mmCIF file of C-alpha atoms in Angstrom:
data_model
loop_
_atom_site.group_PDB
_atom_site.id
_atom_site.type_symbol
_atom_site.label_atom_id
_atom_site.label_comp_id
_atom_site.label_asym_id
_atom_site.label_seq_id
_atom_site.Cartn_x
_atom_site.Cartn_y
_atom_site.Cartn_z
ATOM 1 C CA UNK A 6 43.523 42.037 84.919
ATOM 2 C CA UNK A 7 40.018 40.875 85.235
ATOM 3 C CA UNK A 8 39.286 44.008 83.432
ATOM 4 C CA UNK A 9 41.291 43.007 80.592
ATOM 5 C CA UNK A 10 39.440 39.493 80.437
ATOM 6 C CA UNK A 11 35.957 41.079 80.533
ATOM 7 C CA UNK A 12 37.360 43.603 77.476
ATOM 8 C CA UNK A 13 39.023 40.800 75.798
ATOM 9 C CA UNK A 14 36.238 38.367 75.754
ATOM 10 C CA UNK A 15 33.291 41.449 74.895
ATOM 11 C CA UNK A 16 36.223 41.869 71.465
ATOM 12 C CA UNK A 17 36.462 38.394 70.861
ATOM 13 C CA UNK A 18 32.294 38.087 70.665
ATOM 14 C CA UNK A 19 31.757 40.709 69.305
ATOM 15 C CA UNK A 20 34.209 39.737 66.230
ATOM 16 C CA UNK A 21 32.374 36.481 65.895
ATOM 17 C CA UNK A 22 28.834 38.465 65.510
ATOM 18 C CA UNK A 23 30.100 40.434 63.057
ATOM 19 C CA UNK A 24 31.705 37.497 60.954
ATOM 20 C CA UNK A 25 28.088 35.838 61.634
ATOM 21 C CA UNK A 26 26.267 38.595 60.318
ATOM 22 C CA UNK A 27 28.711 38.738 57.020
ATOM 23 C CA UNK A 28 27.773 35.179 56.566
ATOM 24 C CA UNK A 29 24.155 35.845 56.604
ATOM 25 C CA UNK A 30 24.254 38.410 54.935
ATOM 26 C CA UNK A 31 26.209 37.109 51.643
ATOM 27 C CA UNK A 32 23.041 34.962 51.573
ATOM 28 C CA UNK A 33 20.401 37.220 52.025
ATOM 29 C CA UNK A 34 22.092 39.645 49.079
ATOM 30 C CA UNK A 35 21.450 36.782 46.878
ATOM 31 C CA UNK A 36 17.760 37.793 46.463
ATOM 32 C CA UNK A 37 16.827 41.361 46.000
ATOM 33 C CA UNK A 38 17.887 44.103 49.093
ATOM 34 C CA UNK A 39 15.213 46.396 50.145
ATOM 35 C CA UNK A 40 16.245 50.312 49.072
ATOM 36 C CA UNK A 41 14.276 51.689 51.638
ATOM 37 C CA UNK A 42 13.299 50.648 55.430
ATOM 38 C CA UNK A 43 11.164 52.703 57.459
ATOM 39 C CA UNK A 44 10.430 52.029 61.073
ATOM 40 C CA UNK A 45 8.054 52.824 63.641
ATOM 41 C CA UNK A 46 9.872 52.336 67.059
ATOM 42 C CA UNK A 47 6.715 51.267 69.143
ATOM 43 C CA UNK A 48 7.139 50.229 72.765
ATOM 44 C CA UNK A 49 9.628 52.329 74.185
ATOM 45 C CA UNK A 50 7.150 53.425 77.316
ATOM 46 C CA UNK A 51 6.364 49.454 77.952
ATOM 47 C CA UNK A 52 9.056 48.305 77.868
ATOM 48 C CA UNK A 53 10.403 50.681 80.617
ATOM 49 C CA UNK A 54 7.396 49.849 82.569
ATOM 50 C CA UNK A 55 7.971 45.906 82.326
ATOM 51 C CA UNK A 56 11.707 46.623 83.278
ATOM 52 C CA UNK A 57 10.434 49.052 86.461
ATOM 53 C CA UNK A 58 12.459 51.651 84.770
ATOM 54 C CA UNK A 59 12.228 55.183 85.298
ATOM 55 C CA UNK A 60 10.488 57.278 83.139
ATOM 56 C CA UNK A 61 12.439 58.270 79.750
ATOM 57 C CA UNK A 62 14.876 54.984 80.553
ATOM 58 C CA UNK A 63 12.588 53.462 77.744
ATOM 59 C CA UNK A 64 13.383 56.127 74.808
ATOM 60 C CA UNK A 65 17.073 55.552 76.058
ATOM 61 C CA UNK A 66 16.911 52.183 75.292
ATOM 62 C CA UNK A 67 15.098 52.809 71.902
ATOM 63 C CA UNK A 68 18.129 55.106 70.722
ATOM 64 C CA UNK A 69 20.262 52.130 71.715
ATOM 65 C CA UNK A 70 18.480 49.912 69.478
ATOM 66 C CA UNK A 71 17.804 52.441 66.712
ATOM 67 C CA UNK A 72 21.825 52.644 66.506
ATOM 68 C CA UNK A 73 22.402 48.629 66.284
ATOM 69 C CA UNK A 74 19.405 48.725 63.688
ATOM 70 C CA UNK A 75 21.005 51.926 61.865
ATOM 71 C CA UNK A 76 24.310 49.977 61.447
ATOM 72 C CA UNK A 77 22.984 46.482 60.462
ATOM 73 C CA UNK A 78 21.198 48.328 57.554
ATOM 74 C CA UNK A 79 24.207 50.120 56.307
ATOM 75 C CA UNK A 80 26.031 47.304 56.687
ATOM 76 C CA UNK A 81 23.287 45.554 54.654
ATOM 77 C CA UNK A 82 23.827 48.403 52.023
ATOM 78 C CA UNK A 83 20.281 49.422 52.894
ATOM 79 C CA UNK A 84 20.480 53.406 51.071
ATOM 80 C CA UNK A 85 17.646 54.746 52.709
ATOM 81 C CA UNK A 86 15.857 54.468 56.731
ATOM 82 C CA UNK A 87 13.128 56.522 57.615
ATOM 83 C CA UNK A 88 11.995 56.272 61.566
ATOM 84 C CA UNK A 89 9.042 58.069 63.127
ATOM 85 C CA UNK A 90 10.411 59.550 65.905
ATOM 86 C CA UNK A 91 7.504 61.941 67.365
ATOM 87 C CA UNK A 92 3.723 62.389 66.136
ATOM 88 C CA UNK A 93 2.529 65.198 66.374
ATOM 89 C CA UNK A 94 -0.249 63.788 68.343
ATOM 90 C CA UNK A 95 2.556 63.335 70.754
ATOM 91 C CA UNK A 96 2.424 67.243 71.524
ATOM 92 C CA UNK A 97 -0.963 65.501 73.426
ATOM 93 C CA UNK A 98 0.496 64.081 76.312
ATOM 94 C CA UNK A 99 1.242 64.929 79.384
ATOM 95 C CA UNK A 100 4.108 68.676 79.165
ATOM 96 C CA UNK A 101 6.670 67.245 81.374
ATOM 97 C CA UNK A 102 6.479 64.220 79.424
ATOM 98 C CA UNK A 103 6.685 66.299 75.629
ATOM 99 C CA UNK A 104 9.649 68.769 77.065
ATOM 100 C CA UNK A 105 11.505 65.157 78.584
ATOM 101 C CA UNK A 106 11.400 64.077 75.406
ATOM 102 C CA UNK A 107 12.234 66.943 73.399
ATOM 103 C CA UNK A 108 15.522 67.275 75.596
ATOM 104 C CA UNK A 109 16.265 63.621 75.180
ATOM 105 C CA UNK A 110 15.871 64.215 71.038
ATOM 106 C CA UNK A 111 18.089 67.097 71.428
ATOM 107 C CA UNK A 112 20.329 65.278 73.128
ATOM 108 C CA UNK A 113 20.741 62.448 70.698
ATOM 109 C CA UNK A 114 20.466 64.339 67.603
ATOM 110 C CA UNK A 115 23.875 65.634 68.779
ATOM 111 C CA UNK A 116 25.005 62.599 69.598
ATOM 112 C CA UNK A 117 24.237 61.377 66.228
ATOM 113 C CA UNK A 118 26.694 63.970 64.352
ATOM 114 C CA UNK A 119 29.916 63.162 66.461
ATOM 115 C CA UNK A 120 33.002 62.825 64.480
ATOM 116 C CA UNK A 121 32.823 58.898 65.478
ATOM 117 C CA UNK A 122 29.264 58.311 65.287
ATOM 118 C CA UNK A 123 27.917 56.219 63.520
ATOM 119 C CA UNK A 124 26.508 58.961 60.542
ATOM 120 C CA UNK A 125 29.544 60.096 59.927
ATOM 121 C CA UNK A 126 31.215 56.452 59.913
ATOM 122 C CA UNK A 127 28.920 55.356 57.173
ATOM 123 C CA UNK A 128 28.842 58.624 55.411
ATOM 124 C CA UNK A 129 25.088 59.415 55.922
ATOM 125 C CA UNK A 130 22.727 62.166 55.107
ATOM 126 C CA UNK A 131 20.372 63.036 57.817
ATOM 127 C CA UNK A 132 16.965 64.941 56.906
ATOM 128 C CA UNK A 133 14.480 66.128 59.334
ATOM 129 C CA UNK A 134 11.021 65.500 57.819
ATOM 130 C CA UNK A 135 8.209 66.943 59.333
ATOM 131 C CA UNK A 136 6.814 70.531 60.803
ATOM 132 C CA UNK A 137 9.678 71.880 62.668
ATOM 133 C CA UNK A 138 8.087 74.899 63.614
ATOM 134 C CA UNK A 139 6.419 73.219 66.205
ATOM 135 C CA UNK A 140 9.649 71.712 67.922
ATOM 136 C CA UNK A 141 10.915 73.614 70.763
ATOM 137 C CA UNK A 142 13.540 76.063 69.391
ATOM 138 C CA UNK A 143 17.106 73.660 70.660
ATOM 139 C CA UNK A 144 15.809 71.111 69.179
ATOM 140 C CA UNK A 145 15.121 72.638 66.337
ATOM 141 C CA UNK A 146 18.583 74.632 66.225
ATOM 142 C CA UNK A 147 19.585 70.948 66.650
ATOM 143 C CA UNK A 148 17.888 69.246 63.378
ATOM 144 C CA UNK A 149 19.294 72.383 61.184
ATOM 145 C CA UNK A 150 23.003 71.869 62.965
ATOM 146 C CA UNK A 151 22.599 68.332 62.371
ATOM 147 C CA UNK A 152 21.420 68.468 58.124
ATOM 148 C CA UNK A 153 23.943 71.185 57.233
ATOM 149 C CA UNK A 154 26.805 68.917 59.040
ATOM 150 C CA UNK A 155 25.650 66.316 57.211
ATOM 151 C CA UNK A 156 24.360 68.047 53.780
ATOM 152 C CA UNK A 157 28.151 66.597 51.895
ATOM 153 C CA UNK A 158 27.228 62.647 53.055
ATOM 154 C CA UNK A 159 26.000 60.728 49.912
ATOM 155 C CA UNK A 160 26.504 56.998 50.769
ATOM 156 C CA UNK A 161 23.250 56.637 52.131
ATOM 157 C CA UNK A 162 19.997 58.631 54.067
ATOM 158 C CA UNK A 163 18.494 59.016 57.520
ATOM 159 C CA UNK A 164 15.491 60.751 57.495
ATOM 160 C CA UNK A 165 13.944 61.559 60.803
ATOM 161 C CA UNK A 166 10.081 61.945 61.001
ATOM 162 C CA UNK A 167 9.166 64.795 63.938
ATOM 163 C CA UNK A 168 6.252 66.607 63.926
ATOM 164 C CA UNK A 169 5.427 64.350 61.742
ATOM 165 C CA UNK A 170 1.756 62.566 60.446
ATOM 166 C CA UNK A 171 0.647 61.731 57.328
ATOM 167 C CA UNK A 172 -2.492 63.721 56.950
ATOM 168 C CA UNK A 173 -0.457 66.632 58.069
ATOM 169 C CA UNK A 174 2.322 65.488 55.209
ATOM 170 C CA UNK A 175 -0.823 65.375 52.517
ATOM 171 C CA UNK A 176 -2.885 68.479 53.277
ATOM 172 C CA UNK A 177 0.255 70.806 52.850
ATOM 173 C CA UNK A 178 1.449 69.089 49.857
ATOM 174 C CA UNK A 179 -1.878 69.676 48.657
ATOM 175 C CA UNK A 180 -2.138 73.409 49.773
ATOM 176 C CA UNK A 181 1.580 74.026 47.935
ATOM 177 C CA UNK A 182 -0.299 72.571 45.027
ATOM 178 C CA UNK A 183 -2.946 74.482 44.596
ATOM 179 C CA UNK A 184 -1.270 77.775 45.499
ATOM 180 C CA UNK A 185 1.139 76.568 42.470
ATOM 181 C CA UNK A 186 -1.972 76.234 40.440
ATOM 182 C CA UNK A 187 -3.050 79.715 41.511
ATOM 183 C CA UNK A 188 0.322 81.134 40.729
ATOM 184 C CA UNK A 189 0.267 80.066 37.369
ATOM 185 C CA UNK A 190 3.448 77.522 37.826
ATOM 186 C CA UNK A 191 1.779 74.702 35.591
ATOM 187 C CA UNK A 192 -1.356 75.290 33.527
ATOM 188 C CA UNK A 193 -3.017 71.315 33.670
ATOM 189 C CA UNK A 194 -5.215 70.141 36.531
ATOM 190 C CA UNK A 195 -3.411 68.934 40.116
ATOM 191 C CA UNK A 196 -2.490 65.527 39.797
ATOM 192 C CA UNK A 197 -0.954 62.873 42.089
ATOM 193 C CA UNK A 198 2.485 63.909 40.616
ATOM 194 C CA UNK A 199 1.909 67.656 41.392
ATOM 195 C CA UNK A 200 0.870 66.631 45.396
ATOM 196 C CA UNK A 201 3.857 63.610 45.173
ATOM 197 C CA UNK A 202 6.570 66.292 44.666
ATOM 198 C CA UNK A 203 5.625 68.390 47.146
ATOM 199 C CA UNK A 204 5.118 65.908 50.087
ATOM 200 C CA UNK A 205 7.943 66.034 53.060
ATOM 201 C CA UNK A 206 9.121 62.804 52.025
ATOM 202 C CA UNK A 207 9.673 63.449 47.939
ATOM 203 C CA UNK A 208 13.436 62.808 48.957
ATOM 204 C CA UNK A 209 13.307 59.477 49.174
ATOM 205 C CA UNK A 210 11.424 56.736 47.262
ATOM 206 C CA UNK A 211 8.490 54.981 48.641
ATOM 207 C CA UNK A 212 9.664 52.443 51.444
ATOM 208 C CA UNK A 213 9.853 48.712 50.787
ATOM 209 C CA UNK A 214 9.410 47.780 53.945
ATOM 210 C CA UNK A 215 7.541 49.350 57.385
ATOM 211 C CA UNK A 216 8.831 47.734 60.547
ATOM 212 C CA UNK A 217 6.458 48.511 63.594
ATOM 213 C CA UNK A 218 7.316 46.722 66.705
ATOM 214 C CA UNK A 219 5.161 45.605 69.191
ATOM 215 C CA UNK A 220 2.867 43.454 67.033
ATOM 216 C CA UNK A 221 1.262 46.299 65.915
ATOM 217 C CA UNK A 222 -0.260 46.397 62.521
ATOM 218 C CA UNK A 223 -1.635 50.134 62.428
ATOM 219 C CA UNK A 224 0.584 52.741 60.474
ATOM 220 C CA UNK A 225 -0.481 55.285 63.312
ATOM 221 C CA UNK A 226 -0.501 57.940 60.553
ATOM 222 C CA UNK A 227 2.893 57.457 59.415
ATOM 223 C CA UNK A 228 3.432 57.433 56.080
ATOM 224 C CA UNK A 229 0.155 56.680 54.365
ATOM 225 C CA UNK A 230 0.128 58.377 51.185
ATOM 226 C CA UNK A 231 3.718 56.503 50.444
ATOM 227 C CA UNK A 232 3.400 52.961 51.435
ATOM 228 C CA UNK A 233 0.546 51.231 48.933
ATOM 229 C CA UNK A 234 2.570 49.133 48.179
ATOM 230 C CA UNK A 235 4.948 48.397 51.412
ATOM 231 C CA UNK A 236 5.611 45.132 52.930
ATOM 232 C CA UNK A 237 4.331 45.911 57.084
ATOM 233 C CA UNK A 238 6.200 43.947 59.364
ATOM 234 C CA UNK A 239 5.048 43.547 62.345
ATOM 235 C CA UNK A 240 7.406 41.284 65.031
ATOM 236 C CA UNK A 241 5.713 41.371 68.901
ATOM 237 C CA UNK A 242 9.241 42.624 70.171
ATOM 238 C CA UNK A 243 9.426 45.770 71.964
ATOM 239 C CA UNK A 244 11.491 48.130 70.237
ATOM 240 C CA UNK A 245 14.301 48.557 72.698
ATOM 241 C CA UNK A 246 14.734 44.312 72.541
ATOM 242 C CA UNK A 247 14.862 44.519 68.882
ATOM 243 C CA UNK A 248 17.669 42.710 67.090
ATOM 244 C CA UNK A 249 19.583 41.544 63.949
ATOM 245 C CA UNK A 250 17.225 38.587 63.308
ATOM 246 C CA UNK A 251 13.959 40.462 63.290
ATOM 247 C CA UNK A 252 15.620 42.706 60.705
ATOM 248 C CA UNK A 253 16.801 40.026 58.661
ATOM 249 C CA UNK A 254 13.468 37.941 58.997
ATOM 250 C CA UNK A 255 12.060 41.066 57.448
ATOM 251 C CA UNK A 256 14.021 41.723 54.753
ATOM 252 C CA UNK A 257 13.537 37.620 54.008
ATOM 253 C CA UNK A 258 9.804 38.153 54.018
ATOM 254 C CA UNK A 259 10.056 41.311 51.595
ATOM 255 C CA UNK A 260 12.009 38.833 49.344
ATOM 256 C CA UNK A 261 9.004 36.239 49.627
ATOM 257 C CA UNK A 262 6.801 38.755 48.288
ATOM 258 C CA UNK A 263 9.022 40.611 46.379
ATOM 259 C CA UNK A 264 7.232 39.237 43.034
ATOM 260 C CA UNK A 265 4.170 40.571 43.900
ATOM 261 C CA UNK A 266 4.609 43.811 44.961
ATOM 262 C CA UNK A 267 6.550 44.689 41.959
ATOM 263 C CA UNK A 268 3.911 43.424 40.047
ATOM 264 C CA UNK A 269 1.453 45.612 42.095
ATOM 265 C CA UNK A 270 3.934 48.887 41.312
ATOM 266 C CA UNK A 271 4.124 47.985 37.456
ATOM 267 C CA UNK A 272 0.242 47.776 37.429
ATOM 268 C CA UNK A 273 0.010 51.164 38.752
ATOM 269 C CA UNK A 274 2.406 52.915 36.724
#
C-alpha cells in the first residue's frame, strides 16, 4: 500500500513538472529556439568526490543527467545536441580509469538504442563523431550497432564526440583537402569551404549554444573551428546536478544576444 502512495505521489509530481515545463516553454518559443546545443559535461569526477562516491558513480550520474537534458531539448524541439563525451587527451589518464570508462560508454551506448529509450521515443539519429579507431573494439562495435539502428530516425540528431578534439577534427579535414587537391577533385586553391566539408562535424550546423558546466569557460578543444560565433554558457553546476532551469536560462540568454550574433554570422558571410 505504502508502495502504491510513494508510486502515486512520484506520478502525480512528475505530471505537474511536465505541465510546468509546457508552460515555460510556450513562452520561451516566443523568441527564437536555438537549432543546435552542444555540451561539455564537466564535473562528473567532482562531483563523485564531493558525494564520497566510488569511482565511475560520477559518469553514472552524468548519463542520468545527459538523459533529463536529452529529453528537455527534444521536448524543446531543439533538432540538433552535440556532447563531448571523451577527449582524446582522456586516453592520458590513468588505464584502469580509460578501460572503466570505455565499459561504462559501452554500456550506455546500448542503453541508449532500447526499443523504449529515449532515441527511439523521439525518433533520433545518433552519429559518432570523432576517431573511432582508437576506441577499444566493443565499444566501437557499439557506436556502428548504435548509427545503423538509428540511420532511419529523422526528427532530430545526437551526435556523440569520442576520440574527439578539435585540432585533431581540423588537421584531418585539412589532410582530406589537400589529398583532394592532389587528386585533381577541384582545380581552385583550398578554401575554408573545402576544409568545412570535410570536418567530422559537417553534419550538423555550427552550434548556437556551448553549455560547459562547472563554471568553466575553456572549450577544452572541443569544437573550435565551429563555434565563432556560439553563445558559451557557463553555469557553476556540476554536470550530474544539472537541471531544466540552467537549460532554459541558457536558451533565454542565447535569445538576449540573439541580435548580435546573427549580425556577427551575416557579416561573415
Amino acid at each position: 500500500m505504502e508502495k502504491q502512495i510513494r508510486s502515486g505521489a512520484s506520478q502525480l509530481i512528475e505530471g505537474f513538472c511536465s505541465f510546468l515545463r509546457k508552460c515555460i516553454y510556450s513562452i520561451i518559443s516566443i523568441g527564437p529556439i536555438p537549432k543546435h546545443i552542444a555540451f561539455i559535461m564537466d564535473g562528473n569526477r567532482r562531483y563523485a568526490k564531493c558525494h564520497n562516491l566510488e569511482e565511475g558513480s560520477g559518469h553514472r550520474a552524468g548519463f542520468s543527467a545527459l538523459t533529463k537534458m536529452l529529453k528537455y531539448c527534444y521536448e524543446l524541439n531543439v533538432k540538433c545536441i552535440t556532447i563531448y563525451a571523451f577527449s582524446i587527451d582522456n586516453f592520458k589518464r590513468r588505464p584502469e580509469e580509460v578501460q572503466s570508462t570505455m565499459n561504462l560508454i559501452q554500456e550506455k551506448i546500448e542503453s541508449l538504442i532500447e526499443e523504449e529509450g529515449i532515441v527511439n521515443h523521439y525518433g533520433v539519429k545518433v552519429n559518432f563523431i570523432g576517431d573511432l579507431s582508437l576506441l577499444t573494439e566493443p565499444v566501437k562495435l557499439a557506436a556502428e550497432r548504435a548509427m545503423i539502428a538509428t540511420s532511419c530516425n529523422s526528427r532530430a540528431v545526437l551526435s556523440i564526440c569520442i576520440a574527439y578534439t578539435s585540432t585533431n577534427e581540423i588537421v584531418r579535414a585539412v589532410e582530406k583537402s589537400c589529398i583532394a587537391k592532389r587528386d585533381g577533385e577541384f582545380s581552385s586553391s583550398i578554401d575554408v569551404a573545402d576544409v568545412d566539408r570535410r570536418m567530422y562535424m559537417a553534419v550538423a550546423d555550427d552550434p548556437d549554444i556551448i553549455i560547459r558546466t562547472s563554471g568553466e569557460t575553456r572549450l577544452s578543444n572541443f569544437l573550435m573551428w565551429q563555434s565563432a560565433y556560439t553563445l558559451l554558457y557557463s553555469p557553476r553546476v556540476l554536470w550530474p546536478d544539472i537541471g531544466f532551469w540552467h537549460l532554459a536560462s541558457s536558451i533565454m540568454d542565447f535569445q538576449r544576444n540573439f541580435a548580435y550574433l546573427e549580425k556577427k554570422r551575416r557579416q561573415s558571410l
